[in-house]
PDB file of C-alpha atoms and ligand atoms in Angstrom:
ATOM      1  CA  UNK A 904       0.000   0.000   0.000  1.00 46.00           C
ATOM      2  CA  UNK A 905       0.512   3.601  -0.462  1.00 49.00           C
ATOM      3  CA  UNK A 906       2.799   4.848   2.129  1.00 47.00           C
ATOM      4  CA  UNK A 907       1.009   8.336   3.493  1.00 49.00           C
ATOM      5  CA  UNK A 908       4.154  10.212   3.532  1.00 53.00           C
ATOM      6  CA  UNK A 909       3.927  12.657   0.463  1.00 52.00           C
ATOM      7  CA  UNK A 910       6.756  14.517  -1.089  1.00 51.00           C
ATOM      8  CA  UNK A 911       5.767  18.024  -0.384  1.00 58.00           C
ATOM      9  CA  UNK A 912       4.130  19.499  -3.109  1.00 63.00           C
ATOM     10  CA  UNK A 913       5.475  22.298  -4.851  1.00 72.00           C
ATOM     11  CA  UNK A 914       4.227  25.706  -3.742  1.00 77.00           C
ATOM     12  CA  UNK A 915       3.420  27.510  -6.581  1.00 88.00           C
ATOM     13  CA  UNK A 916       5.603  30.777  -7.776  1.00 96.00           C
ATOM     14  CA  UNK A 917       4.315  34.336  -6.951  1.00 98.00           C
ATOM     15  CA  UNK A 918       3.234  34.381 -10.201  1.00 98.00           C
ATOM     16  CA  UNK A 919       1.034  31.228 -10.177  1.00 97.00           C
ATOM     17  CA  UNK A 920      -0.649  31.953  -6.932  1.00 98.00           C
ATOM     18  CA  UNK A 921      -1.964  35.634  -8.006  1.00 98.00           C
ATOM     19  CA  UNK A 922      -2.859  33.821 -10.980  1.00 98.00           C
ATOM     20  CA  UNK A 923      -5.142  31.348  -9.747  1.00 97.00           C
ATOM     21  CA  UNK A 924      -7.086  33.797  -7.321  1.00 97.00           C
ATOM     22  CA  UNK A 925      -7.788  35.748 -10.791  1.00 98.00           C
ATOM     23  CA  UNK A 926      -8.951  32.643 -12.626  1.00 98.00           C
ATOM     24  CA  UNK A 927     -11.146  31.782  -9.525  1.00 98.00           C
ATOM     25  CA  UNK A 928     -12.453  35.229  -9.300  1.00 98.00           C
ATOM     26  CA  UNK A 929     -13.072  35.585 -13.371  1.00 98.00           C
ATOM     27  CA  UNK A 930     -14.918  32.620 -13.132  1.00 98.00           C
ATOM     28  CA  UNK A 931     -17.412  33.673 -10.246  1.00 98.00           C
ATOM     29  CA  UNK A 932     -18.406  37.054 -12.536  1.00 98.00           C
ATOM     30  CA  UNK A 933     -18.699  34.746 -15.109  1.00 98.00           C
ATOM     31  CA  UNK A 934     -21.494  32.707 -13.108  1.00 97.00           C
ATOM     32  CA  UNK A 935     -22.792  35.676 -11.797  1.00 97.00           C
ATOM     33  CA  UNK A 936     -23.034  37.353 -15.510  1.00 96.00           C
ATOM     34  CA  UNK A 937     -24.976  33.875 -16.592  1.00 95.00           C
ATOM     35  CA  UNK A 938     -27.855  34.425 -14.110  1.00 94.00           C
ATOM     36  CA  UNK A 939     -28.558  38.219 -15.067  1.00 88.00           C
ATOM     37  CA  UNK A 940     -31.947  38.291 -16.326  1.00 75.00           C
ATOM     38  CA  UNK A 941     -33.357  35.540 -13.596  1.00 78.00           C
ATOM     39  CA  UNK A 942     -35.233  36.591 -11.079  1.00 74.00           C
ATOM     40  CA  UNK A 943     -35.317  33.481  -8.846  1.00 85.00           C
ATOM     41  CA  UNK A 944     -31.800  33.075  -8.994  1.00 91.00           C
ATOM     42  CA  UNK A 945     -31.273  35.980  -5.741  1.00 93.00           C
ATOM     43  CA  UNK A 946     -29.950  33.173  -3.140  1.00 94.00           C
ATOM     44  CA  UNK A 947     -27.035  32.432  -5.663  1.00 95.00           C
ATOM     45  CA  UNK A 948     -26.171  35.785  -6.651  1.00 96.00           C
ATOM     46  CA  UNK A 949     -25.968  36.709  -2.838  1.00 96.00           C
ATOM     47  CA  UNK A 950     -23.716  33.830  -2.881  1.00 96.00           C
ATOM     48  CA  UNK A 951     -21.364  34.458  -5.685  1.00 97.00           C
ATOM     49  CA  UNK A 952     -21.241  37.895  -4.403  1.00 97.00           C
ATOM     50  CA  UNK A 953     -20.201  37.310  -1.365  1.00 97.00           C
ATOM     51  CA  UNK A 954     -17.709  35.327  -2.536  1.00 97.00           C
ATOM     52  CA  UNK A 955     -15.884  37.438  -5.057  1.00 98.00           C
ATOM     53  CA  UNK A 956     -16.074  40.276  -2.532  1.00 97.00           C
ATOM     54  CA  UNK A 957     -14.419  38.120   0.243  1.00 97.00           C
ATOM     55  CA  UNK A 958     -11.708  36.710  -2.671  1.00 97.00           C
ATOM     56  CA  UNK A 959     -11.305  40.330  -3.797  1.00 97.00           C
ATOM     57  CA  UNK A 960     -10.740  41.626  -0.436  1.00 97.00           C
ATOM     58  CA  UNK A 961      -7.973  39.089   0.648  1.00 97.00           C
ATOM     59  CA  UNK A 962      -6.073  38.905  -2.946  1.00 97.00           C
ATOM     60  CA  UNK A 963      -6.199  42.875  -3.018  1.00 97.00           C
ATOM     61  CA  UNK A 964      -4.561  42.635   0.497  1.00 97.00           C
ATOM     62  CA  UNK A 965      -1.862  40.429   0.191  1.00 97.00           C
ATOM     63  CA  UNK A 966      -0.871  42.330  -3.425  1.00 98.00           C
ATOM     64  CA  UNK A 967      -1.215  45.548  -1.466  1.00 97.00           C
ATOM     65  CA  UNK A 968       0.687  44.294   1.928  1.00 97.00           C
ATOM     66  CA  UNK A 969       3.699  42.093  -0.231  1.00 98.00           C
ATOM     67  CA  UNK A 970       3.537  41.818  -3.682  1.00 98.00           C
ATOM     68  CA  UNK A 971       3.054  45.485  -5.265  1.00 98.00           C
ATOM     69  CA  UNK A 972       5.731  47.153  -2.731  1.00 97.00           C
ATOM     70  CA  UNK A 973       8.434  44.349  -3.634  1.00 97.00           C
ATOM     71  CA  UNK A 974       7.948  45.137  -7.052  1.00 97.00           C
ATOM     72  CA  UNK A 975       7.586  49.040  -7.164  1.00 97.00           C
ATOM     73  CA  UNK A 976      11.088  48.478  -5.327  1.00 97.00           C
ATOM     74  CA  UNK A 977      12.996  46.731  -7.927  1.00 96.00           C
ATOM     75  CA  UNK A 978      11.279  48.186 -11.022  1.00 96.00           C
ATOM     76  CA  UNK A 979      11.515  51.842 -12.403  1.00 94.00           C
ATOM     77  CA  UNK A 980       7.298  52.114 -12.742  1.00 96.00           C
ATOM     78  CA  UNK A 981       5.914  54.087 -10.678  1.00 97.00           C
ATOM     79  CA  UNK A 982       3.066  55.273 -13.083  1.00 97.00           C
ATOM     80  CA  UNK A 983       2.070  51.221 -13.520  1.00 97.00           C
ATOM     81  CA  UNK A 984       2.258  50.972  -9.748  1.00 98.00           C
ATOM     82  CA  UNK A 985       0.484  54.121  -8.799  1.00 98.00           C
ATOM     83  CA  UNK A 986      -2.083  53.259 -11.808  1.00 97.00           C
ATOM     84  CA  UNK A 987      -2.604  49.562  -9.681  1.00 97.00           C
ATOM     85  CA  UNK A 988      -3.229  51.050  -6.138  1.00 97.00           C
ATOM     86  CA  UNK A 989      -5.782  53.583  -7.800  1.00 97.00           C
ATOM     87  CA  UNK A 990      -7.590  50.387  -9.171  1.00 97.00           C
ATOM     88  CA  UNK A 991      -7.507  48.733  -5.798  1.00 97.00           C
ATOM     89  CA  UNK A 992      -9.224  51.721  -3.971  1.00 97.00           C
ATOM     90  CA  UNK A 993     -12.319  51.345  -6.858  1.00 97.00           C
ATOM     91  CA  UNK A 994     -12.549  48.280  -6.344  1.00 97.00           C
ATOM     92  CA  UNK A 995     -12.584  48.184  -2.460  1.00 97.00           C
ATOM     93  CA  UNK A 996     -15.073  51.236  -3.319  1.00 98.00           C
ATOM     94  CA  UNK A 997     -17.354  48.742  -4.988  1.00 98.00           C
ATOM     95  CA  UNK A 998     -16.673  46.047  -2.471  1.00 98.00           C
ATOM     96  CA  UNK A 999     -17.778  47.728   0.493  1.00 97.00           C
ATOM     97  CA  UNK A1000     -21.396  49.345  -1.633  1.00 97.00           C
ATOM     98  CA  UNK A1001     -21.878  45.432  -2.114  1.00 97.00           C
ATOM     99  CA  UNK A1002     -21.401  44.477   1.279  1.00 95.00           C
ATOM    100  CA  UNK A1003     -24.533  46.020   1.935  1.00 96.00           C
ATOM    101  CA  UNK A1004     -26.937  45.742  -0.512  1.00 96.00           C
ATOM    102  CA  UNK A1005     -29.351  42.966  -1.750  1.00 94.00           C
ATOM    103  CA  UNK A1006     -29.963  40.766  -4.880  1.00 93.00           C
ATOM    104  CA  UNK A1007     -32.841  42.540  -6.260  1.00 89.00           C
ATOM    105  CA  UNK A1008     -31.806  45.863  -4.690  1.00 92.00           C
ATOM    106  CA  UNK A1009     -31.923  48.907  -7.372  1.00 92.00           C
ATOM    107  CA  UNK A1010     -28.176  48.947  -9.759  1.00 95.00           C
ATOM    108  CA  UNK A1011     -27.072  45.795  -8.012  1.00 95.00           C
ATOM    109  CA  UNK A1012     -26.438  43.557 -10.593  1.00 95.00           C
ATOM    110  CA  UNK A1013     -25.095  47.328 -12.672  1.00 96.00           C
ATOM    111  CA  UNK A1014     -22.683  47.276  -9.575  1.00 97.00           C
ATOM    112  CA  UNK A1015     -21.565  43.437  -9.599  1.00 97.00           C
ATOM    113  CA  UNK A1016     -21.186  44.011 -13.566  1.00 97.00           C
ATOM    114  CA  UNK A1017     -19.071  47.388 -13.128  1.00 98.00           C
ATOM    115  CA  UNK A1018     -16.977  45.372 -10.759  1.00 98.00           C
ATOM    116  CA  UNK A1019     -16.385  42.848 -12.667  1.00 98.00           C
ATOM    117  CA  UNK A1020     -15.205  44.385 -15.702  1.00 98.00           C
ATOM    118  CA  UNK A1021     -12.938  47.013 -13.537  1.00 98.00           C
ATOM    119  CA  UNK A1022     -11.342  43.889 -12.565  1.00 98.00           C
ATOM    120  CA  UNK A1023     -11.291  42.146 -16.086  1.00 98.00           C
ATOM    121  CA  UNK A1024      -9.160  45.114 -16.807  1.00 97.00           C
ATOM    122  CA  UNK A1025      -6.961  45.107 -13.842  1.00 97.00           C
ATOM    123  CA  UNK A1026      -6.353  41.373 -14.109  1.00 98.00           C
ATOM    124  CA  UNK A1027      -5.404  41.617 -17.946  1.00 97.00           C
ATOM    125  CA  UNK A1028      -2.733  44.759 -17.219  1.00 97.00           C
ATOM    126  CA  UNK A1029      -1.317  42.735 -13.894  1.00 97.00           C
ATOM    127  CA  UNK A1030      -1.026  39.197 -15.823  1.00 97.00           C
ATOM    128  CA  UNK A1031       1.005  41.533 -19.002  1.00 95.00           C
ATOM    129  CA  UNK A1032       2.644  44.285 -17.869  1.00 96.00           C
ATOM    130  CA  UNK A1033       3.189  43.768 -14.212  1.00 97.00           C
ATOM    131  CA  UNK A1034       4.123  39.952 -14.512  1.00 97.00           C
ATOM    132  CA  UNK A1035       6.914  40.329 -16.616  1.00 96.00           C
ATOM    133  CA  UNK A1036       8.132  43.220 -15.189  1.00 96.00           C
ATOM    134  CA  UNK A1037       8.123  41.212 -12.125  1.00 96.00           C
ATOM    135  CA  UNK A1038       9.664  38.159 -14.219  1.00 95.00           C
ATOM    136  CA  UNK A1039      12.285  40.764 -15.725  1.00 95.00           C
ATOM    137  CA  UNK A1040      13.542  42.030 -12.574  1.00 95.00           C
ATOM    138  CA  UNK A1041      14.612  38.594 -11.307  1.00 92.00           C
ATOM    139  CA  UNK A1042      12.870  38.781  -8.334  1.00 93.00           C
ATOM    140  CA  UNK A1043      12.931  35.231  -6.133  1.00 95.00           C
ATOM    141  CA  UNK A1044       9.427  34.587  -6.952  1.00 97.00           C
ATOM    142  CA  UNK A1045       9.261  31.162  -5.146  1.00 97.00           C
ATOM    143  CA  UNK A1046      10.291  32.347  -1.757  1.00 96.00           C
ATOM    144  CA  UNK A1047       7.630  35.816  -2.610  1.00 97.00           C
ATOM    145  CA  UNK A1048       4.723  32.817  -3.370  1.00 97.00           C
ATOM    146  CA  UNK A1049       5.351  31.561  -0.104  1.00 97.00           C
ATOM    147  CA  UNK A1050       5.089  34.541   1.801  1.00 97.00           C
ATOM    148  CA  UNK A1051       1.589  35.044  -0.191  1.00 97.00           C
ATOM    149  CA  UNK A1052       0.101  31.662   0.799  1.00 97.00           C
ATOM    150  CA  UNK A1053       1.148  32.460   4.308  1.00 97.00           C
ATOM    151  CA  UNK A1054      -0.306  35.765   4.615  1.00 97.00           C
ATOM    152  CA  UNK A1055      -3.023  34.605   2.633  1.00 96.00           C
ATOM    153  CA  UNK A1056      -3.790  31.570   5.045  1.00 96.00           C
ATOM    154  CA  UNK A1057      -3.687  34.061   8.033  1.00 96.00           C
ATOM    155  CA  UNK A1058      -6.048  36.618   6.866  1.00 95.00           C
ATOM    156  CA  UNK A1059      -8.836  33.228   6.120  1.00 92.00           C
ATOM    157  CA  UNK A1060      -8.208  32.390   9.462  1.00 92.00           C
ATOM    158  CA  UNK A1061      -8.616  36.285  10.419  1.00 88.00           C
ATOM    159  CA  UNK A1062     -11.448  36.566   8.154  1.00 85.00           C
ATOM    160  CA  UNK A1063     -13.483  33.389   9.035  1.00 80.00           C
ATOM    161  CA  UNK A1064     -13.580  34.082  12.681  1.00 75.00           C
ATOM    162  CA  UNK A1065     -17.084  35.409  13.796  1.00 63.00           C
ATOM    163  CA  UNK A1066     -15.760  38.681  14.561  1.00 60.00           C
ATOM    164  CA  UNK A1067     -14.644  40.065  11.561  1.00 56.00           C
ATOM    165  CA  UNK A1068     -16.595  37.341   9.076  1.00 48.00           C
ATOM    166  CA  UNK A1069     -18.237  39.164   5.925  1.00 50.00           C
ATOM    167  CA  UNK A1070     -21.600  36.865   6.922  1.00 48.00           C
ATOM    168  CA  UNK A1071     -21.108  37.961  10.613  1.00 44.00           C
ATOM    169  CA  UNK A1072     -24.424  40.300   9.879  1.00 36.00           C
ATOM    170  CA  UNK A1073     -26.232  37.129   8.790  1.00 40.00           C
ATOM    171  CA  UNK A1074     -25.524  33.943  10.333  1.00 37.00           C
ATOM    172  CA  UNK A1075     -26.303  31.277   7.577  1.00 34.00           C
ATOM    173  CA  UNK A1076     -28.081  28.609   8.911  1.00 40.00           C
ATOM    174  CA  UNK A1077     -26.718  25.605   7.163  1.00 37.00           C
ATOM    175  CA  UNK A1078     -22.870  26.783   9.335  1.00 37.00           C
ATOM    176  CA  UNK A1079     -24.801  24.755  12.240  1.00 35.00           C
ATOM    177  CA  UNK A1080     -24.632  21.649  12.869  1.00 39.00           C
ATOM    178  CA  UNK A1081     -27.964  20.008  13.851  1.00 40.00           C
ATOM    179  CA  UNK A1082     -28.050  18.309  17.821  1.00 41.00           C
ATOM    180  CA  UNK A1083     -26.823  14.834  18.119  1.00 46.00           C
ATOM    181  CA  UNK A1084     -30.102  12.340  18.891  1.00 44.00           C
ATOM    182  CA  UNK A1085     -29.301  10.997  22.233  1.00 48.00           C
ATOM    183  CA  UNK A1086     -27.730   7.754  22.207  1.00 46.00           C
TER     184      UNK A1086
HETATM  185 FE1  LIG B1759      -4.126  40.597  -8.847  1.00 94.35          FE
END
């Protein structure tokens, strides 16, 4: 059989990791974009929206904490840079007008489709121009994906505790575990 011991798996690069969390977020607009028009889809939306606001909020944070003042350091872009954080503060603009509206609530699907192609836009101008800068300036991308994942793994933990949770203002039900029968 299988011994359990695993060779560690390979942490992905910088690159890889700010990657994925664009692919995952592009994806959830796309979902989102597919049930404009339904009316009796306003459970999922809330859903989707909650989650691309909560993925949003941590990937903006750990580019904003680690990855965009590493690279402003080592590359001579300060217009590109400046041009990023700008796009971050919309966003986080947009973020926080979702966090407290509705599905069915007046411009929120114009404000979920705004956001979404603000960040279409960001995504395409980080994955070409600030990528390869990054790649050109030989920065140790392998030891700056690690310190993602682990500030990334810290703010879930921050995130999901009841405190500070974007659902703190409504407890979902299905979170709790029904009672044991007695035994
Ligand atoms: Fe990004």
């Amino acid at each position: 059989m299988d011994k359990s011991h695993k060779k560690p798996a390979a942490a992905p690069d910088a690159l890889d990791l700010l990657k994925a969390d664009h692919d995952k977020v592009k994806s959830l607009f796309r979902e989102f974009e597919d049930l404009r028009g339904s009316d009796d889809e306003d459970e999922r939306k809330g859903e989707l929206v909650d989650e691309i606001c909560y993925e949003l909020t941590v990937h903006t944070m750990i580019e904003d904490e680690i990855f965009y003042p590493v690279l402003r350091s080592v590359i001579d872009d300060d217009d590109m840079m400046d041009e990023a954080d700008v796009e971050h503060a919309g966003a986080r603009e947009l973020i926080s007008q979702l966090e407290v509206m509705y599905p069915g609530d007046d411009h929120y699907d114009a404000t979920v489709t705004v956001l979404g192609e603000e960040i279409a836009h960001h995504i395409d101008k980080e994955e070409n121009d600030m990528f390869d800068a990054a790649r050109r300036a030989g920065l140790d991308l392998d030891e700056l994906g690690e310190q993602l994942a682990a500030r990334k793994e810290e703010l879930d933990e921050d995130l999901s505790s009841p405190a500070t949770s974007l659902d703190a203002i409504e407890p979902r039900d299905s979170a709790r575990r029904p009672p044991r029968p007695p035994n």
